[in-house]
Amino acid sequence: DADVTQTPRNRITKTGKRIMLECSQTKGHDRMYWYRQDPGLGLRLIYYSFDVKDINKGEISDGYSVSRQAQAKFSLSLESAIPNQTALYFCATKDSDSGIAGELFFGEGSRLTVL
Amino acid sequence: AQRVTQPEKLLSVFKGAPVELKCNYSYSGSPELFWYVQYSRQRLQLLLRHISRESIKGFTADLNKGETSFHLKKPFAQEEDSAMYYCALTPSTGFQKLVFGTGTRLLVSP
């Protein structure tokens, strides 16, 4: 199932570098989300978007920015990466028409290491 | 504020034993609750949702509003149940985002 695709899958970078993680989906969903996963901390929401012109901060948005270039694309940027941003990043999508019970569909994750 | 707590990082059981993964939540309104699962080398995926009152792969979960809990249960664990399990919450007034717990790794040994 490649409906939600994240690139790159793995990235090693240095402190201070700018990094972009990309997410694209073919599911036709309007809502897209970026989470990060850390051992012992679970999944925490970074940003989410209900459509191209509606972007919202999550619980840990500091140090991150996003761009919703089209309904199908939602990019996460780290303007100046720092080591504590080392994590596994997940993109997810949801169809708003699916209502309260609707499922989030996740990508395979992008593992980022900041040295 | 919405908060989901999964007190166990790791739960290890033998095949055939009963399993209960604990989930407690904190939310002033009426929540909708979900369990998501991540098997090895697979994507995170929905396991079950309270609103559907469903049983998936032998798992069930009951919402206890008095105890603010949504524990996941299975009477007889199988090796293929080994995975990472996340409890998640959204307000029942409308789905905007999912708040996840910290996750519990279930390990089922033969």
Tab-separated table of C-alpha atoms in Angstrom:
chain	number	residue	atom	x	y	z
A	1	ASP	CA	0.000	0.000	0.000
A	2	ALA	CA	1.865	3.111	-1.197
A	3	ASP	CA	-1.047	5.533	-0.851
A	4	VAL	CA	0.921	7.692	1.588
A	5	THR	CA	4.542	8.099	0.573
A	6	GLN	CA	7.276	9.764	2.567
A	7	THR	CA	10.669	10.853	1.271
A	8	PRO	CA	13.407	10.452	2.247
A	9	ARG	CA	13.009	7.280	4.275
A	10	ASN	CA	16.307	7.817	6.041
A	11	ARG	CA	18.420	10.937	6.399
A	12	ILE	CA	21.526	11.772	8.365
A	13	THR	CA	22.418	15.427	8.627
A	14	LYS	CA	24.449	17.837	10.707
A	15	THR	CA	23.410	20.406	13.248
A	16	GLY	CA	22.367	23.666	11.631
A	17	LYS	CA	21.406	22.202	8.264
A	18	ARG	CA	18.023	22.771	6.678
A	19	ILE	CA	16.043	19.609	6.092
A	20	MET	CA	12.780	18.964	4.290
A	21	LEU	CA	10.689	15.832	4.674
A	22	GLU	CA	8.056	15.317	2.037
A	23	CYS	CA	4.750	13.536	2.106
A	24	SER	CA	2.509	12.813	-0.844
A	25	GLN	CA	-0.742	10.902	-0.974
A	26	THR	CA	-2.946	9.413	-3.648
A	27	LYS	CA	-5.918	8.776	-1.371
A	28	GLY	CA	-7.608	12.069	-2.198
A	29	HIS	CA	-7.832	12.973	1.485
A	30	ASP	CA	-8.106	16.593	2.516
A	31	ARG	CA	-6.512	16.340	5.963
A	32	MET	CA	-2.808	15.716	6.508
A	33	TYR	CA	-0.726	15.426	9.658
A	34	TRP	CA	2.904	15.286	10.748
A	35	TYR	CA	3.825	13.366	13.891
A	36	ARG	CA	7.155	12.469	15.418
A	37	GLN	CA	7.776	9.246	17.283
A	38	ASP	CA	10.306	8.989	20.076
A	39	PRO	CA	10.914	5.973	22.336
A	40	GLY	CA	8.964	6.383	25.537
A	41	LEU	CA	7.156	9.460	24.266
A	42	GLY	CA	4.889	7.909	21.672
A	43	LEU	CA	3.575	9.970	18.768
A	44	ARG	CA	3.389	13.718	19.169
A	45	LEU	CA	1.658	16.024	16.717
A	46	ILE	CA	3.810	18.655	15.024
A	47	TYR	CA	1.474	20.270	12.478
A	48	TYR	CA	-1.752	19.442	10.727
A	49	SER	CA	-3.642	20.780	7.763
A	50	PHE	CA	-7.324	20.562	6.863
A	51	ASP	CA	-6.771	21.870	3.344
A	52	VAL	CA	-4.278	23.921	1.359
A	53	LYS	CA	-5.131	27.154	3.153
A	54	ASP	CA	-5.712	25.750	6.630
A	55	ILE	CA	-2.601	24.864	8.615
A	56	ASN	CA	-2.495	24.406	12.370
A	57	LYS	CA	0.197	23.961	14.962
A	58	GLY	CA	0.312	20.802	16.994
A	59	GLU	CA	1.752	20.296	20.444
A	60	ILE	CA	5.425	20.460	19.418
A	61	SER	CA	5.659	22.858	16.466
A	62	ASP	CA	8.672	24.882	17.678
A	63	GLY	CA	11.634	24.426	15.348
A	64	TYR	CA	9.457	23.134	12.518
A	65	SER	CA	7.530	24.631	9.625
A	66	VAL	CA	5.236	23.117	7.027
A	67	SER	CA	3.990	23.765	3.535
A	68	ARG	CA	0.839	22.376	1.920
A	69	GLN	CA	1.752	22.788	-1.709
A	70	ALA	CA	-1.305	20.964	-2.983
A	71	GLN	CA	-4.011	18.789	-1.519
A	72	ALA	CA	-1.794	15.774	-2.093
A	73	LYS	CA	1.461	17.181	-0.695
A	74	PHE	CA	2.468	18.255	2.788
A	75	SER	CA	6.116	19.014	3.565
A	76	LEU	CA	7.802	19.363	6.934
A	77	SER	CA	10.899	21.554	7.239
A	78	LEU	CA	13.513	21.884	9.916
A	79	GLU	CA	15.092	25.269	9.256
A	80	SER	CA	18.148	24.604	11.409
A	81	ALA	CA	18.281	21.031	12.595
A	82	ILE	CA	19.408	20.209	16.126
A	83	PRO	CA	20.247	16.816	17.664
A	84	ASN	CA	17.072	16.579	19.736
A	85	GLN	CA	15.101	16.560	16.490
A	86	THR	CA	16.498	13.114	15.831
A	87	ALA	CA	13.361	10.969	15.578
A	88	LEU	CA	11.093	8.951	13.341
A	89	TYR	CA	8.654	11.229	11.534
A	90	PHE	CA	5.268	10.082	10.299
A	91	CYS	CA	2.891	11.651	7.855
A	92	ALA	CA	-0.783	10.701	8.041
A	93	THR	CA	-3.927	11.503	6.091
A	94	LYS	CA	-7.639	11.467	6.776
A	95	ASP	CA	-10.780	12.046	4.773
A	96	SER	CA	-12.914	14.603	6.605
A	97	ASP	CA	-16.027	12.940	5.158
A	98	SER	CA	-15.234	9.809	7.161
A	99	GLY	CA	-16.362	11.613	10.291
A	100	ILE	CA	-15.487	11.003	13.894
A	101	ALA	CA	-14.701	7.341	13.384
A	102	GLY	CA	-12.494	7.916	10.385
A	103	GLU	CA	-9.135	6.285	10.229
A	104	LEU	CA	-5.767	7.998	9.968
A	105	PHE	CA	-3.646	6.448	7.217
A	106	PHE	CA	0.073	6.574	7.904
A	107	GLY	CA	3.153	6.654	5.764
A	108	GLU	CA	6.099	4.362	6.431
A	109	GLY	CA	8.028	6.990	8.306
A	110	SER	CA	11.165	9.051	7.748
A	111	ARG	CA	14.031	8.392	10.115
A	112	LEU	CA	16.042	11.552	10.708
A	113	THR	CA	19.360	11.640	12.531
A	114	VAL	CA	20.910	14.991	13.401
A	115	LEU	CA	24.578	14.800	14.378
B	1	ALA	CA	-6.321	19.522	27.602
B	2	GLN	CA	-6.409	16.026	26.214
B	3	ARG	CA	-4.047	13.424	27.582
B	4	VAL	CA	-3.665	9.688	27.060
B	5	THR	CA	-1.649	7.553	29.445
B	6	GLN	CA	-0.376	4.048	28.802
B	7	PRO	CA	1.402	3.042	31.988
B	8	GLU	CA	3.211	-0.011	30.644
B	9	LYS	CA	6.090	0.383	28.197
B	10	LEU	CA	6.400	-3.375	27.762
B	11	LEU	CA	4.007	-6.229	28.370
B	12	SER	CA	5.364	-9.712	27.985
B	13	VAL	CA	3.068	-12.772	28.025
B	14	PHE	CA	3.079	-16.372	26.859
B	15	LYS	CA	1.014	-17.619	23.955
B	16	GLY	CA	-2.502	-18.471	25.068
B	17	ALA	CA	-2.436	-16.162	28.081
B	18	PRO	CA	-4.930	-13.315	28.461
B	19	VAL	CA	-3.755	-9.839	27.580
B	20	GLU	CA	-4.836	-6.443	28.854
B	21	LEU	CA	-3.140	-3.276	27.627
B	22	LYS	CA	-4.065	-0.362	29.804
B	23	CYS	CA	-5.132	3.056	28.582
B	24	ASN	CA	-6.339	5.939	30.705
B	25	TYR	CA	-7.346	9.309	29.416
B	26	SER	CA	-7.867	12.815	30.674
B	27	TYR	CA	-10.386	14.997	28.887
B	28	SER	CA	-13.067	17.292	30.213
B	29	GLY	CA	-15.519	16.563	27.417
B	30	SER	CA	-16.803	13.408	25.770
B	31	PRO	CA	-14.049	11.510	23.959
B	32	GLU	CA	-13.851	9.082	21.135
B	33	LEU	CA	-11.129	6.488	21.627
B	34	PHE	CA	-9.116	4.301	19.330
B	35	TRP	CA	-6.412	1.673	19.395
B	36	TYR	CA	-3.721	1.756	16.713
B	37	VAL	CA	-1.149	-0.983	16.172
B	38	GLN	CA	2.269	-1.090	14.550
B	39	TYR	CA	3.523	-4.552	13.616
B	40	SER	CA	7.190	-5.052	12.826
B	41	ARG	CA	8.088	-3.498	9.457
B	42	GLN	CA	4.513	-2.362	8.871
B	43	ARG	CA	2.777	0.987	8.998
B	44	LEU	CA	0.860	2.186	11.980
B	45	GLN	CA	-2.748	1.169	11.404
B	46	LEU	CA	-6.118	1.343	13.088
B	47	LEU	CA	-6.967	-1.709	15.177
B	48	LEU	CA	-10.334	-0.748	16.590
B	49	ARG	CA	-12.468	2.219	17.595
B	50	HIS	CA	-14.880	2.601	20.479
B	51	ILE	CA	-17.636	4.117	18.366
B	52	SER	CA	-17.927	0.933	16.292
B	53	ARG	CA	-18.126	-1.425	19.287
B	54	GLU	CA	-16.110	-3.875	17.236
B	55	SER	CA	-13.898	-6.857	17.907
B	56	ILE	CA	-10.869	-7.097	15.661
B	57	LYS	CA	-8.451	-10.044	15.659
B	58	GLY	CA	-10.023	-11.134	18.938
B	59	PHE	CA	-9.319	-7.801	20.631
B	60	THR	CA	-12.001	-5.767	22.370
B	61	ALA	CA	-11.946	-2.512	24.301
B	62	ASP	CA	-14.565	-1.064	26.587
B	63	LEU	CA	-14.881	2.592	27.392
B	64	ASN	CA	-15.287	3.126	31.120
B	65	LYS	CA	-16.158	6.776	31.606
B	66	GLY	CA	-16.162	6.466	35.383
B	67	GLU	CA	-12.578	5.249	35.423
B	68	THR	CA	-11.661	7.198	32.263
B	69	SER	CA	-10.182	4.057	30.769
B	70	PHE	CA	-10.204	2.225	27.438
B	71	HIS	CA	-8.228	-0.936	28.091
B	72	LEU	CA	-7.544	-3.344	25.220
B	73	LYS	CA	-8.176	-7.007	25.953
B	74	LYS	CA	-7.746	-10.362	24.320
B	75	PRO	CA	-8.532	-13.655	26.056
B	76	PHE	CA	-5.825	-15.735	24.361
B	77	ALA	CA	-2.720	-14.019	23.018
B	78	GLN	CA	-1.064	-15.215	19.807
B	79	GLU	CA	2.543	-14.727	18.726
B	80	GLU	CA	1.387	-12.621	15.800
B	81	ASP	CA	-0.092	-10.134	18.271
B	82	SER	CA	3.425	-8.986	19.148
B	83	ALA	CA	3.530	-5.319	18.177
B	84	MET	CA	3.481	-1.760	19.460
B	85	TYR	CA	0.029	-0.611	20.554
B	86	TYR	CA	-1.080	2.988	20.853
B	87	CYS	CA	-4.234	4.300	22.468
B	88	ALA	CA	-5.549	7.549	20.970
B	89	LEU	CA	-8.272	10.111	21.672
B	90	THR	CA	-10.238	12.752	19.817
B	91	PRO	CA	-13.167	14.846	21.056
B	92	SER	CA	-16.540	13.356	20.124
B	93	THR	CA	-17.697	16.797	19.032
B	94	GLY	CA	-15.628	16.522	15.890
B	95	PHE	CA	-12.437	14.959	14.630
B	96	GLN	CA	-9.610	17.432	14.324
B	97	LYS	CA	-6.560	15.530	15.492
B	98	LEU	CA	-5.629	12.380	17.349
B	99	VAL	CA	-3.765	12.569	20.634
B	100	PHE	CA	-1.727	9.429	21.163
B	101	GLY	CA	-0.448	7.748	24.283
B	102	THR	CA	3.158	6.712	24.731
B	103	GLY	CA	2.549	3.187	23.512
B	104	THR	CA	2.917	-0.318	24.924
B	105	ARG	CA	5.034	-2.971	23.313
B	106	LEU	CA	3.374	-6.379	23.532
B	107	LEU	CA	5.635	-9.366	23.285
B	108	VAL	CA	3.991	-12.777	23.034
B	109	SER	CA	6.376	-15.671	23.560
B	110	PRO	CA	5.781	-19.257	22.435
